Amino acid sequence: MKHIRLSAGFLDPLCSLMGLFFLGCLSASAQRTMVVGCWNVENLFDCRHDTLKNDHDFLPEGAYRWTNARYWKKLNDVSQTIVAMGGEAGLPVVVGLCEVENDTVMHDLTKRSALRTAGYEYVMTESDDARGVDVALLYQPLAFRLLEWHSVRVPSREHGMMPTRDMLYAKGMIPAGDTLHLVVCHLPSKAGGARQASQHRKLAAATLRGVVDSVLAISPDAKMLVMGDFNASWGERVFKPLCPPLYETLPTSRKELLLPVGTYYFQRQWSYLDHILVTNGMLAWQREVSNDLSSTITAHEVKLPFLLNKEGTPHRTYKGSYYNGGVSDHLPLLIELKTR
């Protein structure tokens, strides 16, 4: 597999800083907090054409003029965000990513960008999505020992619909011996006609519910996180078949949602399109570990200054076909779990 070359001199100063930061994070992580995040990174494509996908816009000669320089800038911006998003709690142990194109992109992110110092490994799907975007899971192998993973296909073609992104299921063990189940998903958007989009999203939600039920059938008290871009705000119909057995970790009260909070900003309005849902087993585990019956899990968006423009909204990579130079049109979402 051919990879793009990048001057080591460009990365070394940042990598050295990240190495020091990583050592500090290991010390912090040895305490009782484990950071879990998810993030739609807005079309993280490489610069080469995949003959089986419609990725023509993201080529040097394409509509977006997607060059090597822009690609590597974005990779290092994503790296900087992942390193910083956990704050004092340290590096995220796992991060679900949406809108990554292929294995080349994930290899470059984990092994050749500034993030290489942090020691992340990854697994990702390879779905039939027409544009070629997929979901992936970054994980720290010393803090999350991967036991099993596989893709879950939404049966779109069987129902006369264009294929959408696969979901990614993973199971791993953390150092205290607890097993965590994770699902990363990117549900179909509302584009393409209201009725068909609604049916497609309903099908994806049913597929996701099947994954959750299969885990809970074997282990009713399973500690499970379902994360990603649902292309929907809390209370929309897509959540009806999911909750319960899943529970929201974001603010849901009308008063809270009237505040300028969210992971996505569109038409002068903030919203949470990204979510981290948890099972009752996960909630009970947190109450047990913290020895607090009222303990809960609360997700929040990450508003790092370099992720925002001067208006305080996500500094996106593109506005239409205009190169805006930002990182993503979504903000990351994270939770902090207590561990033994």
Short mmCIF file of C-alpha atoms in Angstrom, two decimals:
data_model
loop_
_atom_site.label_atom_id
_atom_site.label_comp_id
_atom_site.label_asym_id
_atom_site.label_seq_id
_atom_site.Cartn_x
_atom_site.Cartn_y
_atom_site.Cartn_z
CA MET A 1 0.00 0.00 0.00
CA LYS A 2 1.48 3.35 -1.05
CA HIS A 3 1.54 6.13 1.52
CA ILE A 4 2.16 9.86 1.27
CA ARG A 5 5.56 10.96 2.58
CA LEU A 6 5.81 13.80 5.06
CA SER A 7 8.91 15.47 6.40
CA ALA A 8 9.80 14.15 9.85
CA GLY A 9 11.10 17.57 10.78
CA PHE A 10 7.57 18.95 10.49
CA LEU A 11 6.24 16.49 13.08
CA ASP A 12 9.12 16.09 15.56
CA PRO A 13 8.51 19.21 17.70
CA LEU A 14 4.82 18.42 18.11
CA CYS A 15 5.54 14.74 18.72
CA SER A 16 8.01 15.61 21.47
CA LEU A 17 5.42 17.75 23.21
CA MET A 18 2.84 14.99 22.83
CA GLY A 19 5.28 12.48 24.32
CA LEU A 20 5.58 14.56 27.48
CA PHE A 21 1.81 15.04 27.56
CA PHE A 22 1.25 11.30 27.14
CA LEU A 23 3.49 10.47 30.11
CA GLY A 24 1.50 12.88 32.22
CA CYS A 25 -1.73 11.32 30.99
CA LEU A 26 -0.61 7.85 32.02
CA SER A 27 -0.17 9.13 35.54
CA ALA A 28 -3.61 10.73 35.50
CA SER A 29 -5.20 7.63 33.97
CA ALA A 30 -3.79 5.50 36.78
CA GLN A 31 -6.33 7.20 39.02
CA ARG A 32 -10.08 6.69 38.75
CA THR A 33 -11.11 8.37 35.52
CA MET A 34 -11.36 6.91 32.02
CA VAL A 35 -12.24 9.21 29.11
CA VAL A 36 -14.37 7.90 26.24
CA GLY A 37 -15.09 10.09 23.23
CA CYS A 38 -16.76 10.15 19.84
CA TRP A 39 -16.39 12.58 16.97
CA ASN A 40 -17.54 13.14 13.40
CA VAL A 41 -14.35 14.42 11.77
CA GLU A 42 -16.06 15.74 8.59
CA ASN A 43 -14.92 13.90 5.50
CA LEU A 44 -11.47 12.68 6.43
CA PHE A 45 -10.48 11.50 2.94
CA ASP A 46 -7.08 10.71 1.51
CA CYS A 47 -6.05 12.23 -1.84
CA ARG A 48 -6.27 9.13 -4.00
CA HIS A 49 -9.18 7.81 -6.02
CA ASP A 50 -10.87 4.58 -4.98
CA THR A 51 -12.27 3.12 -8.18
CA LEU A 52 -15.19 1.56 -6.28
CA LYS A 53 -16.29 4.79 -4.55
CA ASN A 54 -17.58 8.22 -5.48
CA ASP A 55 -14.72 10.17 -3.92
CA HIS A 56 -13.98 12.40 -6.93
CA ASP A 57 -14.62 15.63 -5.02
CA PHE A 58 -11.81 14.83 -2.59
CA LEU A 59 -8.99 14.65 -5.10
CA PRO A 60 -6.43 17.37 -5.94
CA GLU A 61 -8.29 18.06 -9.19
CA GLY A 62 -11.75 17.57 -7.65
CA ALA A 63 -14.36 20.11 -6.63
CA TYR A 64 -12.78 20.56 -3.18
CA ARG A 65 -9.16 20.71 -4.42
CA TRP A 66 -8.21 18.25 -1.68
CA THR A 67 -4.39 18.37 -1.69
CA ASN A 68 -1.71 16.57 0.30
CA ALA A 69 -0.99 19.74 2.29
CA ARG A 70 -4.66 20.09 3.29
CA TYR A 71 -4.87 16.37 4.10
CA TRP A 72 -1.88 16.42 6.45
CA LYS A 73 -3.00 19.64 8.08
CA LYS A 74 -6.31 18.00 8.86
CA LEU A 75 -4.66 14.84 10.21
CA ASN A 76 -2.53 16.86 12.61
CA ASP A 77 -5.50 19.02 13.64
CA VAL A 78 -7.44 15.84 14.45
CA SER A 79 -4.41 14.54 16.37
CA GLN A 80 -4.16 17.73 18.41
CA THR A 81 -7.85 17.53 19.26
CA ILE A 82 -7.71 13.91 20.42
CA VAL A 83 -4.70 14.64 22.64
CA ALA A 84 -6.36 17.69 24.21
CA MET A 85 -10.00 16.61 24.44
CA GLY A 86 -9.65 14.72 27.74
CA GLY A 87 -8.09 17.69 29.54
CA GLU A 88 -6.76 16.90 33.00
CA ALA A 89 -8.38 13.45 32.89
CA GLY A 90 -5.82 12.38 30.28
CA LEU A 91 -5.90 10.84 26.85
CA PRO A 92 -9.15 9.16 25.82
CA VAL A 93 -8.96 5.39 26.21
CA VAL A 94 -11.31 4.89 23.26
CA VAL A 95 -12.61 7.29 20.59
CA GLY A 96 -15.31 6.47 18.04
CA LEU A 97 -14.76 8.29 14.74
CA CYS A 98 -17.28 8.97 11.97
CA GLU A 99 -16.58 9.96 8.34
CA VAL A 100 -13.16 8.38 7.86
CA GLU A 101 -12.53 7.05 4.38
CA ASN A 102 -10.30 3.99 4.64
CA ASP A 103 -7.44 2.12 6.25
CA THR A 104 -4.85 4.46 4.70
CA VAL A 105 -6.35 7.42 6.53
CA MET A 106 -6.42 5.58 9.87
CA HIS A 107 -2.87 4.28 9.38
CA ASP A 108 -1.63 7.80 8.64
CA LEU A 109 -3.49 9.18 11.65
CA THR A 110 -2.19 6.63 14.16
CA LYS A 111 1.28 5.85 12.78
CA ARG A 112 2.44 8.86 10.75
CA SER A 113 0.73 11.98 12.13
CA ALA A 114 1.48 13.73 15.40
CA LEU A 115 -0.78 11.20 17.13
CA ARG A 116 1.77 8.43 16.58
CA THR A 117 3.40 9.18 19.95
CA ALA A 118 0.18 8.33 21.80
CA GLY A 119 0.25 4.64 20.88
CA TYR A 120 -3.30 4.24 19.56
CA GLU A 121 -4.43 1.21 17.59
CA TYR A 122 -7.64 1.07 15.56
CA VAL A 123 -10.29 -1.06 13.95
CA MET A 124 -12.69 0.17 11.29
CA THR A 125 -15.49 -0.89 8.98
CA GLU A 126 -15.40 -1.22 5.19
CA SER A 127 -18.98 -0.63 4.15
CA ASP A 128 -20.80 -0.21 0.84
CA ASP A 129 -21.49 3.49 1.40
CA ALA A 130 -21.36 5.15 -2.03
CA ARG A 131 -18.97 7.93 -0.97
CA GLY A 132 -16.73 5.51 0.90
CA VAL A 133 -17.01 6.96 4.40
CA ASP A 134 -16.87 4.61 7.37
CA VAL A 135 -16.63 4.52 11.15
CA ALA A 136 -13.61 3.55 13.22
CA LEU A 137 -12.57 2.97 16.81
CA LEU A 138 -9.31 4.30 18.23
CA TYR A 139 -8.19 2.56 21.42
CA GLN A 140 -5.28 2.48 23.83
CA PRO A 141 -4.26 -1.21 23.88
CA LEU A 142 -2.80 -1.00 27.41
CA ALA A 143 -6.04 0.43 28.79
CA PHE A 144 -8.55 -1.37 26.55
CA ARG A 145 -7.57 -4.92 25.60
CA LEU A 146 -9.52 -5.69 22.45
CA LEU A 147 -11.19 -9.10 22.70
CA GLU A 148 -13.53 -9.09 19.71
CA TRP A 149 -14.82 -6.82 16.99
CA HIS A 150 -16.84 -6.98 13.78
CA SER A 151 -18.83 -4.86 11.34
CA VAL A 152 -22.62 -4.88 11.34
CA ARG A 153 -24.26 -4.21 7.99
CA VAL A 154 -27.55 -2.34 7.73
CA PRO A 155 -29.60 -4.35 5.16
CA SER A 156 -30.30 -1.31 2.97
CA ARG A 157 -30.07 -3.03 -0.43
CA GLU A 158 -32.49 -5.74 0.67
CA HIS A 159 -35.06 -2.98 1.27
CA GLY A 160 -34.45 -1.15 -2.01
CA MET A 161 -32.30 1.62 -0.51
CA MET A 162 -28.81 2.90 -1.21
CA PRO A 163 -26.26 1.34 1.16
CA THR A 164 -25.27 3.28 4.27
CA ARG A 165 -22.39 3.04 6.72
CA ASP A 166 -21.79 -0.20 8.61
CA MET A 167 -21.81 -0.15 12.40
CA LEU A 168 -18.79 -1.29 14.37
CA TYR A 169 -19.10 -3.54 17.43
CA ALA A 170 -16.14 -4.08 19.75
CA LYS A 171 -15.62 -5.75 23.10
CA GLY A 172 -12.62 -5.21 25.34
CA MET A 173 -11.32 -5.44 28.87
CA ILE A 174 -9.96 -2.60 30.99
CA PRO A 175 -7.17 -3.15 33.56
CA ALA A 176 -9.58 -3.57 36.49
CA GLY A 177 -10.99 -6.64 34.75
CA ASP A 178 -14.32 -5.14 33.67
CA THR A 179 -15.55 -5.86 30.14
CA LEU A 180 -16.87 -3.01 28.01
CA HIS A 181 -19.04 -3.39 24.90
CA LEU A 182 -18.88 -0.57 22.36
CA VAL A 183 -20.83 0.25 19.21
CA VAL A 184 -19.83 3.08 16.85
CA CYS A 185 -22.50 4.14 14.37
CA HIS A 186 -23.29 6.83 11.83
CA LEU A 187 -26.98 6.64 11.02
CA PRO A 188 -28.39 7.70 7.61
CA SER A 189 -29.07 11.41 7.15
CA LYS A 190 -32.45 12.99 6.46
CA ALA A 191 -31.54 13.74 2.85
CA GLY A 192 -33.07 11.97 -0.14
CA GLY A 193 -36.78 12.50 0.46
CA ALA A 194 -38.58 12.55 3.78
CA ARG A 195 -40.37 9.20 3.49
CA GLN A 196 -37.40 7.17 2.23
CA ALA A 197 -35.00 8.82 4.67
CA SER A 198 -37.36 8.04 7.53
CA GLN A 199 -37.64 4.39 6.50
CA HIS A 200 -33.87 4.08 6.12
CA ARG A 201 -33.25 5.56 9.56
CA LYS A 202 -35.88 3.27 11.04
CA LEU A 203 -34.12 0.28 9.47
CA ALA A 204 -30.75 1.41 10.85
CA ALA A 205 -32.21 1.90 14.33
CA ALA A 206 -33.73 -1.59 14.20
CA THR A 207 -30.34 -3.01 13.18
CA LEU A 208 -28.68 -1.21 16.08
CA ARG A 209 -31.34 -2.48 18.49
CA GLY A 210 -30.59 -6.00 17.28
CA VAL A 211 -26.91 -5.57 18.19
CA VAL A 212 -27.79 -4.31 21.66
CA ASP A 213 -30.32 -7.09 22.26
CA SER A 214 -27.82 -9.77 21.19
CA VAL A 215 -25.35 -8.55 23.82
CA LEU A 216 -27.96 -8.17 26.57
CA ALA A 217 -29.41 -11.63 25.82
CA ILE A 218 -26.07 -13.16 26.83
CA SER A 219 -25.18 -10.66 29.55
CA PRO A 220 -28.19 -8.70 30.88
CA ASP A 221 -25.92 -6.51 33.03
CA ALA A 222 -23.49 -5.74 30.19
CA LYS A 223 -21.59 -2.48 30.40
CA MET A 224 -22.31 -1.07 26.95
CA LEU A 225 -21.76 2.26 25.17
CA VAL A 226 -23.36 3.16 21.84
CA MET A 227 -21.81 6.26 20.31
CA GLY A 228 -21.68 8.23 17.10
CA ASP A 229 -23.54 10.57 14.77
CA PHE A 230 -27.25 9.76 14.85
CA ASN A 231 -28.19 12.67 12.54
CA ALA A 232 -30.97 13.38 15.03
CA SER A 233 -31.63 15.36 18.17
CA TRP A 234 -32.94 13.69 21.31
CA GLY A 235 -36.67 13.02 21.17
CA GLU A 236 -36.82 12.31 17.43
CA ARG A 237 -38.47 9.08 16.31
CA VAL A 238 -35.19 7.28 15.58
CA PHE A 239 -34.57 6.94 19.34
CA LYS A 240 -37.94 5.34 20.11
CA PRO A 241 -36.86 1.71 19.48
CA LEU A 242 -33.56 2.26 21.29
CA CYS A 243 -34.44 3.86 24.61
CA PRO A 244 -34.76 1.76 26.71
CA PRO A 245 -32.69 -0.44 26.91
CA LEU A 246 -30.31 2.44 26.11
CA TYR A 247 -30.26 5.71 28.02
CA GLU A 248 -29.18 9.19 26.98
CA THR A 249 -26.20 10.85 28.69
CA LEU A 250 -26.74 14.36 27.26
CA PRO A 251 -28.91 17.19 28.62
CA THR A 252 -32.55 16.55 27.70
CA SER A 253 -34.55 19.18 29.59
CA ARG A 254 -36.09 22.02 27.61
CA LYS A 255 -34.32 24.59 29.79
CA GLU A 256 -30.89 23.04 29.16
CA LEU A 257 -31.45 22.72 25.43
CA LEU A 258 -32.39 26.40 25.13
CA LEU A 259 -28.77 27.20 26.00
CA PRO A 260 -26.16 27.50 23.21
CA VAL A 261 -25.03 23.90 23.59
CA GLY A 262 -24.54 21.10 21.10
CA THR A 263 -22.08 19.35 18.81
CA TYR A 264 -23.44 20.80 15.56
CA TYR A 265 -24.46 24.28 14.45
CA PHE A 266 -26.77 24.83 11.46
CA GLN A 267 -29.01 27.71 10.44
CA ARG A 268 -28.15 29.64 13.61
CA GLN A 269 -29.15 26.81 15.89
CA TRP A 270 -27.14 24.42 18.06
CA SER A 271 -28.15 20.77 18.35
CA TYR A 272 -26.81 17.45 19.54
CA LEU A 273 -26.65 15.16 16.51
CA ASP A 274 -23.95 13.11 18.23
CA HIS A 275 -24.80 10.94 21.22
CA ILE A 276 -23.34 8.48 23.70
CA LEU A 277 -26.01 6.07 24.92
CA VAL A 278 -25.48 3.63 27.79
CA THR A 279 -27.12 0.50 29.17
CA ASN A 280 -28.49 0.15 32.68
CA GLY A 281 -25.55 -2.16 33.43
CA MET A 282 -23.18 0.70 32.68
CA LEU A 283 -25.12 3.06 34.95
CA ALA A 284 -25.19 0.48 37.77
CA TRP A 285 -21.44 -0.10 37.40
CA GLN A 286 -20.76 3.61 37.80
CA ARG A 287 -22.92 3.75 40.93
CA GLU A 288 -21.06 0.76 42.35
CA VAL A 289 -17.57 2.03 41.54
CA SER A 290 -18.24 5.53 42.89
CA ASN A 291 -20.19 4.15 45.87
CA ASP A 292 -22.89 6.69 45.11
CA LEU A 293 -26.47 5.59 44.33
CA SER A 294 -27.14 8.93 42.66
CA SER A 295 -24.08 8.73 40.40
CA THR A 296 -24.83 9.09 36.70
CA ILE A 297 -22.96 9.46 33.40
CA THR A 298 -23.02 12.87 31.78
CA ALA A 299 -21.69 13.58 28.29
CA HIS A 300 -20.53 16.99 27.16
CA GLU A 301 -19.17 18.54 24.00
CA VAL A 302 -15.54 19.61 23.74
CA LYS A 303 -15.23 23.31 22.86
CA LEU A 304 -11.48 23.65 22.45
CA PRO A 305 -10.61 27.14 21.15
CA PHE A 306 -8.98 25.92 17.93
CA LEU A 307 -12.14 23.95 17.05
CA LEU A 308 -14.20 27.16 16.97
CA ASN A 309 -14.31 30.13 14.61
CA LYS A 310 -14.57 33.75 15.73
CA GLU A 311 -18.35 33.37 16.09
CA GLY A 312 -17.82 30.53 18.56
CA THR A 313 -19.26 27.82 16.27
CA PRO A 314 -17.47 24.77 14.79
CA HIS A 315 -14.63 25.80 12.49
CA ARG A 316 -15.42 23.45 9.65
CA THR A 317 -13.03 22.25 6.96
CA TYR A 318 -15.31 23.31 4.09
CA LYS A 319 -18.21 25.69 3.57
CA GLY A 320 -19.80 24.20 0.50
CA SER A 321 -16.85 23.72 -1.85
CA TYR A 322 -14.88 26.61 -0.30
CA TYR A 323 -11.88 25.51 1.76
CA ASN A 324 -12.41 27.03 5.18
CA GLY A 325 -9.30 25.56 6.81
CA GLY A 326 -10.99 24.31 9.98
CA VAL A 327 -11.04 20.90 11.62
CA SER A 328 -14.66 19.67 11.51
CA ASP A 329 -18.28 20.79 11.35
CA HIS A 330 -18.95 18.72 14.50
CA LEU A 331 -17.53 19.07 18.00
CA PRO A 332 -16.29 15.98 19.86
CA LEU A 333 -18.43 14.47 22.58
CA LEU A 334 -17.03 12.71 25.64
CA ILE A 335 -17.84 11.09 28.95
CA GLU A 336 -15.64 10.39 31.97
CA LEU A 337 -16.09 6.99 33.60
CA LYS A 338 -14.95 6.04 37.05
CA THR A 339 -12.89 2.85 37.26
CA ARG A 340 -11.78 0.68 40.13
#
